[in-house]
PDB file of C-alpha atoms and ligand atoms in Angstrom:
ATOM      1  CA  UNK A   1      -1.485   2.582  19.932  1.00 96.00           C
ATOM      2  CA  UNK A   2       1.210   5.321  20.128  1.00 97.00           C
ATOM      3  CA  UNK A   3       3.481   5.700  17.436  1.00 97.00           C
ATOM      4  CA  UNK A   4       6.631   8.087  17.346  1.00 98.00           C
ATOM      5  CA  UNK A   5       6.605  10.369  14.092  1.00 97.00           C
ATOM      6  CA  UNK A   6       8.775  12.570  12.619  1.00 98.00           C
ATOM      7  CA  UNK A   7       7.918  16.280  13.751  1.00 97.00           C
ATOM      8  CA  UNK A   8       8.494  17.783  10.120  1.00 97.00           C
ATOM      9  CA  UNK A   9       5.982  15.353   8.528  1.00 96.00           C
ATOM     10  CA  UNK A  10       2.938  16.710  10.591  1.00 95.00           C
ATOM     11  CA  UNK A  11       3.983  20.386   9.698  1.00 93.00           C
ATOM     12  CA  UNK A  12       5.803  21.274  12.545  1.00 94.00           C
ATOM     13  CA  UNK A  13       8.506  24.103  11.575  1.00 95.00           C
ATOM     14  CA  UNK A  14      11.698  21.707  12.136  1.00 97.00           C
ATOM     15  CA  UNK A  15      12.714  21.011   8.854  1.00 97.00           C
ATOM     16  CA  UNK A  16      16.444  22.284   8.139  1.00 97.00           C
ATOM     17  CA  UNK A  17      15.432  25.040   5.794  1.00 96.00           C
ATOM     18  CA  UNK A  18      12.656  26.548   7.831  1.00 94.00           C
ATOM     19  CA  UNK A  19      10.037  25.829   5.616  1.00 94.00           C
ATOM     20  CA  UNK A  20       7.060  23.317   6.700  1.00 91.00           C
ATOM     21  CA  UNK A  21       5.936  21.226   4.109  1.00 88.00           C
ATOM     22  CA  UNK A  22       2.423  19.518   3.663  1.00 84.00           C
ATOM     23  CA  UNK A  23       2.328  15.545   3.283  1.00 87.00           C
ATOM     24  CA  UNK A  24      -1.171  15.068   2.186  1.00 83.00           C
ATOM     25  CA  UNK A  25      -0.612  10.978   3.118  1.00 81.00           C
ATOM     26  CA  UNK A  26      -0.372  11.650   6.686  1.00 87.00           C
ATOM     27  CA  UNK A  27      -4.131  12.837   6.713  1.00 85.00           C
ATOM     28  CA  UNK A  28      -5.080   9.213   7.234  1.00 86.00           C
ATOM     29  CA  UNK A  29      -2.552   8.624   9.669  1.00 88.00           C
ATOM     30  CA  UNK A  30      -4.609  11.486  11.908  1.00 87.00           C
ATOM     31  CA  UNK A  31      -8.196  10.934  11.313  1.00 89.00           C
ATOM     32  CA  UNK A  32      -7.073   7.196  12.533  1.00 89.00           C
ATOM     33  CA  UNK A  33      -8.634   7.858  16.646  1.00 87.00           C
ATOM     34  CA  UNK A  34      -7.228   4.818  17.525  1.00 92.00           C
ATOM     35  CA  UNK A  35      -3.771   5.599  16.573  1.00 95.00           C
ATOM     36  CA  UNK A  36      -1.866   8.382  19.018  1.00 96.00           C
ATOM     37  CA  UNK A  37       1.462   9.950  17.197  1.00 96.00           C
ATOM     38  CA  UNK A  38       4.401  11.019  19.198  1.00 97.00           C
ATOM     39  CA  UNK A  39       5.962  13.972  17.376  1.00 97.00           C
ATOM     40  CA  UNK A  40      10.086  14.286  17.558  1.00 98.00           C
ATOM     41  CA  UNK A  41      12.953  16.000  15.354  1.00 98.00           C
ATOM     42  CA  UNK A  42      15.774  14.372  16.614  1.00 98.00           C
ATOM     43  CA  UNK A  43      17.990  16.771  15.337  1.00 98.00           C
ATOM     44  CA  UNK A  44      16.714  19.751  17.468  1.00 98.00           C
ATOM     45  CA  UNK A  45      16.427  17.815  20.268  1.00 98.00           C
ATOM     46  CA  UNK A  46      19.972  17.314  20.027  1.00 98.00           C
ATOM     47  CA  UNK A  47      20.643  20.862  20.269  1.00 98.00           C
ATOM     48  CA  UNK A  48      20.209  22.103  16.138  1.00 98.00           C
ATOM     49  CA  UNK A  49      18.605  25.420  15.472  1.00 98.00           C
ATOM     50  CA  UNK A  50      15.857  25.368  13.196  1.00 98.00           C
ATOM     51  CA  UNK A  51      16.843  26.578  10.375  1.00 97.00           C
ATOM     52  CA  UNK A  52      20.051  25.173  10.109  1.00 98.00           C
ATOM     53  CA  UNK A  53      22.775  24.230   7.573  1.00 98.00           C
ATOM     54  CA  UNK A  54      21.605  21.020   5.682  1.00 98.00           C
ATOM     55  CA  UNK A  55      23.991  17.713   6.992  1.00 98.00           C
ATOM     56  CA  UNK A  56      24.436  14.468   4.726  1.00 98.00           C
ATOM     57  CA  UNK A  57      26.003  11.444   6.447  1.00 98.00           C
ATOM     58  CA  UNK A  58      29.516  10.046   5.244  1.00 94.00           C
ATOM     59  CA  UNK A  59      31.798   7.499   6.556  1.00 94.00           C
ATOM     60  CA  UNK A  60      29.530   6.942   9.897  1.00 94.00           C
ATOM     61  CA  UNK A  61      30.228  10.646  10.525  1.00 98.00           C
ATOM     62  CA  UNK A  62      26.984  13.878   9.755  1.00 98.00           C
ATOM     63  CA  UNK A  63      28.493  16.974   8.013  1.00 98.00           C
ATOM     64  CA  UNK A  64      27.019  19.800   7.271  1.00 98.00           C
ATOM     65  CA  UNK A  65      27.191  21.083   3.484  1.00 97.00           C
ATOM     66  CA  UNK A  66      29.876  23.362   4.552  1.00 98.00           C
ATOM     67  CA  UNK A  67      32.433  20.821   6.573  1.00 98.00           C
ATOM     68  CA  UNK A  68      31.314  21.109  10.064  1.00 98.00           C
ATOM     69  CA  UNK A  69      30.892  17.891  11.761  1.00 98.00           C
ATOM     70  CA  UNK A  70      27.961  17.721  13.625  1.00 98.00           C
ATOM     71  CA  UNK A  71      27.825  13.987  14.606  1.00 98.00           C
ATOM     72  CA  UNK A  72      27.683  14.598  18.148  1.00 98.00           C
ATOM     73  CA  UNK A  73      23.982  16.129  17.751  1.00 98.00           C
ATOM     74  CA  UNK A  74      22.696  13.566  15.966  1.00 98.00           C
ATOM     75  CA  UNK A  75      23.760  11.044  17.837  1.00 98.00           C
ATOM     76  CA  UNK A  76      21.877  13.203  21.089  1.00 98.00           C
ATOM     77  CA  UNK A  77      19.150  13.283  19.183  1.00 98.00           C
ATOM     78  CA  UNK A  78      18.750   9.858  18.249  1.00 98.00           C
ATOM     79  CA  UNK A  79      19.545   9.118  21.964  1.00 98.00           C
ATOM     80  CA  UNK A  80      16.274  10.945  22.636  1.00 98.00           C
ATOM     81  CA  UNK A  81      14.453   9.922  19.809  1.00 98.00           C
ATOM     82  CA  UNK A  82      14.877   6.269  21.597  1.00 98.00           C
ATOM     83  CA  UNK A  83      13.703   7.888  25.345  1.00 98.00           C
ATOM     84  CA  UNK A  84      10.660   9.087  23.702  1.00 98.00           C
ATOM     85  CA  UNK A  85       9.904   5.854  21.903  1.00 98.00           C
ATOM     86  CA  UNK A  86      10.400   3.777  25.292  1.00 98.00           C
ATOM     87  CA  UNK A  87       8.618   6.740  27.790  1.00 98.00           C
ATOM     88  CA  UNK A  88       5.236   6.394  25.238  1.00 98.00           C
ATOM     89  CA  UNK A  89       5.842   2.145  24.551  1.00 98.00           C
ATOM     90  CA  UNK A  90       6.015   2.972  20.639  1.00 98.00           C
ATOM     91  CA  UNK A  91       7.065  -0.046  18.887  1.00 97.00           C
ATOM     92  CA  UNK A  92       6.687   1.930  15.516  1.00 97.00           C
ATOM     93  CA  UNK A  93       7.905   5.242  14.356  1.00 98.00           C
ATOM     94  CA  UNK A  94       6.681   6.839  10.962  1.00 97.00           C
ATOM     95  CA  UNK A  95       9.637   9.152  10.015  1.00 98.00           C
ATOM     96  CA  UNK A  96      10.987  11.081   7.148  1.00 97.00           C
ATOM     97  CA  UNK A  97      12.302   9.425   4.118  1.00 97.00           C
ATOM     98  CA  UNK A  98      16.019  10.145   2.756  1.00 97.00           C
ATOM     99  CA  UNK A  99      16.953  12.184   6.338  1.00 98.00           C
ATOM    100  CA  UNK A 100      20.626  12.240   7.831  1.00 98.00           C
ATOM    101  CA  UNK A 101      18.386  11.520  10.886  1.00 98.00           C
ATOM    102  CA  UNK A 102      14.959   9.756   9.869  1.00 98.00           C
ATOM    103  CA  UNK A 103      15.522   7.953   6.832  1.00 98.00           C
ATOM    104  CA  UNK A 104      15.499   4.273   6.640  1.00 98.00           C
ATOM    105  CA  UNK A 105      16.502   1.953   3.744  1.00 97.00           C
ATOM    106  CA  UNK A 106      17.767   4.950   2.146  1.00 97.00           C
ATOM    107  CA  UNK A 107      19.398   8.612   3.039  1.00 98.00           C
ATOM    108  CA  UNK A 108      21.744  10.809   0.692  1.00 97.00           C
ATOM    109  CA  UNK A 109      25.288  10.215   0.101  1.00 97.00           C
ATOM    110  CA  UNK A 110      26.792  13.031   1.581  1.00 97.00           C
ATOM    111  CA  UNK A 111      27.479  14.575  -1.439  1.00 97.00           C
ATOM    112  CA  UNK A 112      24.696  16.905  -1.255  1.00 97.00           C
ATOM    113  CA  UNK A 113      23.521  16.423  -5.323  1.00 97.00           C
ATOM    114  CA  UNK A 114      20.506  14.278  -4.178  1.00 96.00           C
ATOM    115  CA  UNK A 115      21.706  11.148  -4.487  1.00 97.00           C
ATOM    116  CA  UNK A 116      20.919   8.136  -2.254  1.00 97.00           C
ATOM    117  CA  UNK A 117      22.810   4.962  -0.793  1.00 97.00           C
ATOM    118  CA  UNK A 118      21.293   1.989   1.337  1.00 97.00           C
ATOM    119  CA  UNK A 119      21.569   3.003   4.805  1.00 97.00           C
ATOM    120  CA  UNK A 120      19.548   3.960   7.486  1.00 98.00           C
ATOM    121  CA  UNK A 121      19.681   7.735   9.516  1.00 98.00           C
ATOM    122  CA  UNK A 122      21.214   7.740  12.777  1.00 98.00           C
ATOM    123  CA  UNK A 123      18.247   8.255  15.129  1.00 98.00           C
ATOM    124  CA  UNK A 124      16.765   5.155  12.877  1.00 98.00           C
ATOM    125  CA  UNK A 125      19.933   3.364  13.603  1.00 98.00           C
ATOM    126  CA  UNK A 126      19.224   3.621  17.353  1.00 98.00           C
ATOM    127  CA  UNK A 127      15.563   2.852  16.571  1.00 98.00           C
ATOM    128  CA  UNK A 128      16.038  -0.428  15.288  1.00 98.00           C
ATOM    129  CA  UNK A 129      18.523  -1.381  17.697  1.00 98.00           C
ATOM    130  CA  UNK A 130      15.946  -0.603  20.151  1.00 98.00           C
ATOM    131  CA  UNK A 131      13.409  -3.062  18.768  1.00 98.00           C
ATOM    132  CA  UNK A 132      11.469  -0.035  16.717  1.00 98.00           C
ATOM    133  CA  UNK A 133       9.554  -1.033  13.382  1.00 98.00           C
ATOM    134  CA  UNK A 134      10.629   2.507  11.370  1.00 98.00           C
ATOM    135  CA  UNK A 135       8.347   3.025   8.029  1.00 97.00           C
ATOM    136  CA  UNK A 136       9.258   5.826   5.510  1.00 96.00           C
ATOM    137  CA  UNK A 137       5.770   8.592   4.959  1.00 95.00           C
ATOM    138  CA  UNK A 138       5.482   6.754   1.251  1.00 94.00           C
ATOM    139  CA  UNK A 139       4.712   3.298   2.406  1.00 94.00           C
ATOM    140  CA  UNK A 140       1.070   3.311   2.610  1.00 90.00           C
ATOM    141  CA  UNK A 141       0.619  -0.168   2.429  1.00 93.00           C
ATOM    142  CA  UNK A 142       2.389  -0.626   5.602  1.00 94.00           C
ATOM    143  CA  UNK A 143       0.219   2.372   7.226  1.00 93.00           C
ATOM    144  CA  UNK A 144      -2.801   1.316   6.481  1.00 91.00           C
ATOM    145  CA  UNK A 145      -1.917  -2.258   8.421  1.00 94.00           C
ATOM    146  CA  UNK A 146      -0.573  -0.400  11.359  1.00 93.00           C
ATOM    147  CA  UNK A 147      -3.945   1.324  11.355  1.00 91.00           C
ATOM    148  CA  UNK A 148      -5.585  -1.808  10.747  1.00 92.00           C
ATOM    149  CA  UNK A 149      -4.115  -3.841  14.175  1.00 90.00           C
ATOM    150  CA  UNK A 150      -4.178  -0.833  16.441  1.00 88.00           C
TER     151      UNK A 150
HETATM  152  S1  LIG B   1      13.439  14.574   9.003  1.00 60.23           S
HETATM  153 FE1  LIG B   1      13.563  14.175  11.185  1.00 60.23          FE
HETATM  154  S2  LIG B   1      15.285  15.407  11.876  1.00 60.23           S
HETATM  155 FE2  LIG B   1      14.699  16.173   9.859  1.00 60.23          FE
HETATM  156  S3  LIG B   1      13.280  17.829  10.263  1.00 60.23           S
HETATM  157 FE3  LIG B   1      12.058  15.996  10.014  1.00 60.23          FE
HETATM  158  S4  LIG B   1      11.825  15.229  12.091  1.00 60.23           S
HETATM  159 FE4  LIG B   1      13.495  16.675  12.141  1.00 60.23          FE
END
């Protein structure tokens, strides 16, 4: 089974800071053999530099912490996010919790003081349009069944 996944949650050097960060949860996710992930950061694939200025989403628009709207981007990459998704048949993605981009459920507020609102991240917006089951890297439960059918 193929399965899209947020680059920045295997280590990849995406995130917006330039830092990679370990997620010791996702170590299950890759000794699973039967389960093939399908890496993306939407965001530089629609055209951010790694590292960039951190963006919140507010009022359907992305804005970085210093005013510039960057909406446009994210919207590419979310576009590509779904390409991926249909070129490999994924019908779930594993992405990043709380992300402009990759959160679902919840993201920040766009008030950049680390607080969240309902809503999902715009590639996750195009996901689920697109018929894409999206789980956050914190709901085990829910990846250990997807490891369990594929
Ligand atoms: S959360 Fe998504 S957009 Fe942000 S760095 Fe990770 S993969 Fe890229």
């Amino acid at each position: 089974m193929n399965v899209l996944i947020s680059s920045c949650l295997l280590g990849q050097y995406c995130r917006y800071d330039g830092n990679i960060k370990e997620y010791a949860a996702m170590q299950t996710l890759l000794q699973a053999r039967q389960i093939h992930l399908i890496p993306i950061c939407p965001e530089q694939s629609g055209g951010l530099a790694t590292p960039r200025e951190p963006a919140e989403c507010k009022n359907g628009r992305v804005i970085t912490q210093s005013g510039i709207d960057v909406t446009a981007a994210y919207h590419r990459g979310a576009v590509e996010a779904v390409k991926l998704a249909r070129l490999f048949h994924c019908s779930y993605a594993i992405l990043k919790e709380k992300s402009p981009t990759c959160g679902s459920g919840n993201i920040y507020d766009g008030s950049f003081r680390h607080i969240t609102v309902e809503g999902d991240g715009i590639a996750v917006q195009y996901l689920k349009k697109a018929g894409i089951a999206v789980i956050g890297e914190s709901e085990m439960i829910r990846i250990e069944q997807l490891i369990a059918m594929s």
